[in-house]
Coordinates of C-alpha atoms in Angstrom, one line a residue:
Chain A
A22 CA 3.3 -16.8 1.6
Q23 CA 4.1 -13.9 -0.8
S24 CA 7.0 -11.6 -0.8
V25 CA 8.2 -8.3 -2.7
A26 CA 11.8 -7.4 -3.0
Q27 CA 13.3 -3.5 -4.0
P28 CA 16.6 -4.5 -4.2
E29 CA 17.2 -0.4 -4.4
D30 CA 16.8 1.5 -1.5
Q31 CA 17.6 4.7 -3.8
V32 CA 17.9 5.3 -7.1
N33 CA 19.3 8.6 -8.9
V34 CA 18.8 9.7 -12.1
A35 CA 19.7 12.9 -14.4
E36 CA 16.4 14.8 -15.6
G37 CA 15.8 13.9 -19.2
N38 CA 17.1 10.5 -18.8
P39 CA 15.2 7.2 -18.5
L40 CA 14.6 5.3 -15.8
T41 CA 14.3 2.4 -14.0
V42 CA 12.7 1.0 -11.1
K43 CA 13.7 -3.0 -10.0
C44 CA 10.8 -5.4 -8.9
T45 CA 11.1 -9.4 -7.9
Y46 CA 8.2 -11.0 -6.5
S47 CA 7.4 -14.4 -5.2
V48 CA 3.6 -15.9 -5.1
S49 CA 2.5 -19.0 -5.1
G50 CA -1.0 -18.5 -7.4
N51 CA -1.0 -16.3 -10.4
P52 CA 0.6 -12.4 -9.4
Y53 CA -1.4 -9.5 -9.3
L54 CA 1.3 -6.4 -9.1
F55 CA 0.8 -3.1 -8.6
W56 CA 3.3 0.6 -8.9
Y57 CA 1.8 2.6 -5.8
V58 CA 4.0 6.1 -5.5
Q59 CA 4.1 8.3 -2.3
Y60 CA 4.8 11.7 -2.1
P61 CA 6.1 13.3 1.1
N62 CA 3.2 13.8 4.0
R63 CA 0.6 12.1 1.3
G64 CA -1.2 8.2 1.2
L65 CA 0.3 6.0 -1.3
Q66 CA -1.1 6.7 -5.1
F67 CA -2.3 3.8 -7.6
L68 CA 0.4 3.9 -10.9
L69 CA -0.6 0.8 -12.8
K70 CA -2.0 -2.4 -12.5
Y71 CA -0.8 -5.7 -14.4
I72 CA -3.7 -8.4 -14.2
T73 CA -3.1 -10.3 -17.4
G74 CA -3.0 -9.8 -21.0
D75 CA -0.2 -7.7 -22.6
N76 CA 3.0 -7.9 -20.4
L77 CA 3.6 -4.2 -21.1
V78 CA 1.3 -2.2 -18.8
K79 CA 0.9 1.5 -19.1
G80 CA 0.4 3.9 -15.8
S81 CA -0.2 7.5 -14.3
Y82 CA 2.7 10.5 -15.3
G83 CA 3.9 8.4 -18.7
F84 CA 5.7 5.4 -16.5
E85 CA 5.4 2.0 -17.7
A86 CA 6.4 -1.3 -16.1
E87 CA 6.3 -5.1 -17.9
F88 CA 6.2 -8.8 -16.6
N89 CA 8.3 -11.0 -17.0
K90 CA 7.1 -14.0 -16.0
S91 CA 10.4 -16.2 -15.6
Q92 CA 12.8 -13.8 -14.3
T93 CA 9.6 -12.9 -11.3
S94 CA 9.9 -9.2 -11.9
F95 CA 8.1 -6.2 -12.5
H96 CA 10.2 -3.2 -13.2
L97 CA 8.8 0.9 -13.4
K98 CA 10.2 2.1 -16.0
K99 CA 9.5 6.1 -17.8
P100 CA 11.1 7.5 -20.5
S101 CA 12.4 10.7 -19.8
A102 CA 12.4 11.4 -15.5
L103 CA 10.9 14.8 -14.6
V104 CA 12.3 16.4 -11.6
S105 CA 8.6 16.2 -10.6
D106 CA 8.9 12.1 -10.2
S107 CA 11.3 11.8 -7.4
A108 CA 9.5 10.0 -4.6
L109 CA 8.9 6.7 -2.8
Y110 CA 7.4 4.2 -5.1
F111 CA 6.7 0.7 -3.5
C112 CA 5.6 -2.1 -5.4
A113 CA 3.5 -4.8 -4.4
V114 CA 1.7 -7.8 -5.1
R115 CA -1.7 -10.1 -4.4
D116 CA -1.9 -13.9 -4.8
G117 CA -4.5 -14.1 -7.9
N118 CA -5.9 -17.4 -6.1
N119 CA -9.5 -16.4 -5.4
N120 CA -9.1 -17.4 -2.2
A121 CA -6.3 -15.9 -1.4
G122 CA -7.5 -12.5 0.5
N123 CA -7.5 -9.3 -0.9
M124 CA -5.0 -7.7 1.3
L125 CA -1.0 -6.3 -0.5
T126 CA 1.9 -7.1 0.2
F127 CA 4.3 -4.4 -0.6
G128 CA 8.4 -4.4 -1.0
G129 CA 9.9 -2.0 0.7
G130 CA 10.1 1.1 -1.3
T131 CA 12.6 2.9 -3.6
R132 CA 13.1 6.6 -3.2
L133 CA 13.7 7.7 -7.1
M134 CA 16.4 11.3 -7.0
V135 CA 15.4 12.9 -9.7
K136 CA 18.2 15.6 -10.0
P137 CA 17.9 18.9 -12.9
Chain B
G20 CA -16.1 11.4 -0.9
A21 CA -13.9 12.3 -3.6
G22 CA -11.3 9.9 -1.7
V23 CA -10.2 8.0 1.4
S24 CA -10.4 10.5 4.4
Q25 CA -8.3 9.3 7.5
S26 CA -8.9 11.2 11.0
P27 CA -6.6 13.0 12.9
S28 CA -3.7 13.9 10.9
N29 CA -1.3 13.4 13.5
K30 CA -2.2 12.2 17.0
V31 CA 0.3 12.5 19.9
T32 CA -0.5 10.1 23.1
E33 CA 1.3 9.1 25.7
K34 CA 2.7 5.5 26.7
G35 CA -0.5 3.1 28.5
K36 CA -2.5 5.3 26.5
D37 CA -5.5 4.1 23.9
V38 CA -6.2 5.7 21.0
E39 CA -8.8 5.5 18.1
L40 CA -7.2 6.4 14.6
R41 CA -10.6 6.3 12.2
C42 CA -11.6 5.5 7.9
D43 CA -14.0 6.8 6.3
P44 CA -13.6 5.0 2.4
I45 CA -14.6 6.0 -1.0
S46 CA -18.6 6.0 -1.0
G47 CA -19.7 2.4 -2.7
H48 CA -16.1 0.5 -1.8
T49 CA -16.9 -2.7 0.1
A50 CA -13.8 -3.4 0.7
L51 CA -11.6 -2.0 3.4
Y52 CA -8.1 -2.0 4.5
W53 CA -5.8 -1.4 7.0
Y54 CA -1.4 -0.6 7.2
R55 CA 1.2 0.2 9.3
Q56 CA 4.2 2.1 7.9
S57 CA 7.1 2.2 10.1
L58 CA 10.9 2.7 9.3
G59 CA 12.1 -0.2 10.0
Q60 CA 8.8 -2.8 9.0
G61 CA 8.1 -1.2 6.0
L62 CA 3.9 -1.7 4.9
E63 CA 2.5 -4.2 6.6
F64 CA -1.0 -5.4 6.0
L65 CA -2.9 -5.8 9.8
I66 CA -6.9 -6.3 8.6
Y67 CA -9.2 -6.5 6.1
F68 CA -13.2 -6.0 5.7
Q69 CA -15.0 -7.0 2.9
G70 CA -19.3 -7.0 3.2
N71 CA -20.2 -8.3 5.9
S72 CA -17.9 -11.5 5.7
A73 CA -15.7 -12.0 8.9
P74 CA -12.7 -9.6 8.8
D75 CA -9.3 -10.6 7.7
K76 CA -6.9 -10.2 11.4
S77 CA -4.1 -12.4 10.4
G78 CA -1.7 -9.1 10.5
L79 CA -2.8 -7.5 14.0
P80 CA 0.4 -7.5 15.1
S81 CA -1.0 -8.2 18.9
D82 CA -4.6 -8.1 20.9
R83 CA -4.2 -5.0 22.0
F84 CA -5.5 -4.1 18.5
S85 CA -8.5 -4.6 17.0
A86 CA -10.5 -2.7 14.4
E87 CA -14.1 -2.5 13.3
R88 CA -16.4 -1.5 11.1
T89 CA -20.3 0.1 11.4
G90 CA -22.4 0.1 8.6
G91 CA -19.8 -1.6 5.8
S92 CA -18.5 2.0 6.1
V93 CA -16.6 4.3 8.5
S94 CA -13.8 2.0 9.9
T95 CA -12.3 2.8 13.7
L96 CA -8.9 1.0 14.0
T97 CA -7.8 0.9 18.1
I98 CA -4.9 0.4 19.7
Q99 CA -5.0 -0.6 23.5
R100 CA -2.4 0.3 26.1
T101 CA -0.2 2.2 23.1
Q102 CA 3.8 1.0 23.5
Q103 CA 6.3 3.5 21.9
E104 CA 7.2 1.0 18.9
D105 CA 3.0 1.4 18.2
S106 CA 4.6 4.7 16.9
A107 CA 4.4 4.5 13.3
V108 CA 2.1 6.2 9.9
Y109 CA -1.8 4.5 10.0
L110 CA -2.2 3.9 6.0
C111 CA -6.4 2.9 5.6
A112 CA -7.3 1.8 2.1
S113 CA -10.4 0.6 -0.1
S114 CA -11.4 -0.8 -3.2
L115 CA -14.1 -2.2 -5.1
V116 CA -13.9 -6.2 -5.4
W117 CA -15.5 -7.5 -8.5
A118 CA -18.3 -10.1 -8.4
G119 CA -16.5 -13.2 -9.2
G120 CA -13.1 -12.9 -7.6
S121 CA -11.8 -11.3 -10.9
G122 CA -10.0 -9.5 -8.7
K123 CA -8.5 -6.5 -10.6
N124 CA -9.6 -4.7 -7.5
I125 CA -6.9 -1.3 -7.0
Q126 CA -6.3 0.2 -3.5
Y127 CA -6.9 3.7 -2.6
F128 CA -5.1 4.9 -0.1
G129 CA -5.7 7.9 2.7
A130 CA -2.8 10.0 3.6
G131 CA -2.5 8.5 6.5
T132 CA -2.6 8.7 10.6
R133 CA 0.8 9.2 12.0
L134 CA 0.9 7.8 15.5
S135 CA 3.5 9.1 17.9
V136 CA 3.2 7.2 21.3
L137 CA 5.8 9.3 23.8

């Protein structure tokens, strides 16, 4: 079984400050990790993914995430937050085992509030 | 099309009625997924179609839920005898699945159908 934990329901950041949205995961095989963002009344938009290779992954809109195998974490980061980054962020995992199926398991989501 | 299209965007129904939700995936995507987003349960996987293989129905919450995918493209999620706890946003996603199981697929989501059961 696979699972994702996003320990913070909400993260508040001032515009221009760095932001971090936390994610930890549990999966039996190799983890394929994803971050998605959801704006009000919209579907989920893909931000970035880690499959293999460099632990630091860069994605859309200046976001990046660092894969840490020993801590089973995949925290989302941005050096300088924008008010327009305010949205709901989801971390997701799937088992990289070829026979494990392709469905994603999502965390509960973290609401990011960036204040001017 | 340019993205995953879902219809209707909103559906209000009475308890006990059947509903059908439609998903039109990105052209050429062989994999299609249904998820449900609800306040109490977060984002839950429902069902997954890949090519001509038998669908993975492991996430369907009850036998009132079913889905089909015709011609490897459009999918319909049917909920029979709707209950109030079925109220949620139903999200569809599609992806390419690379041969050889490299699995570097990115799932692209539609805007969802908001279902309200009165």
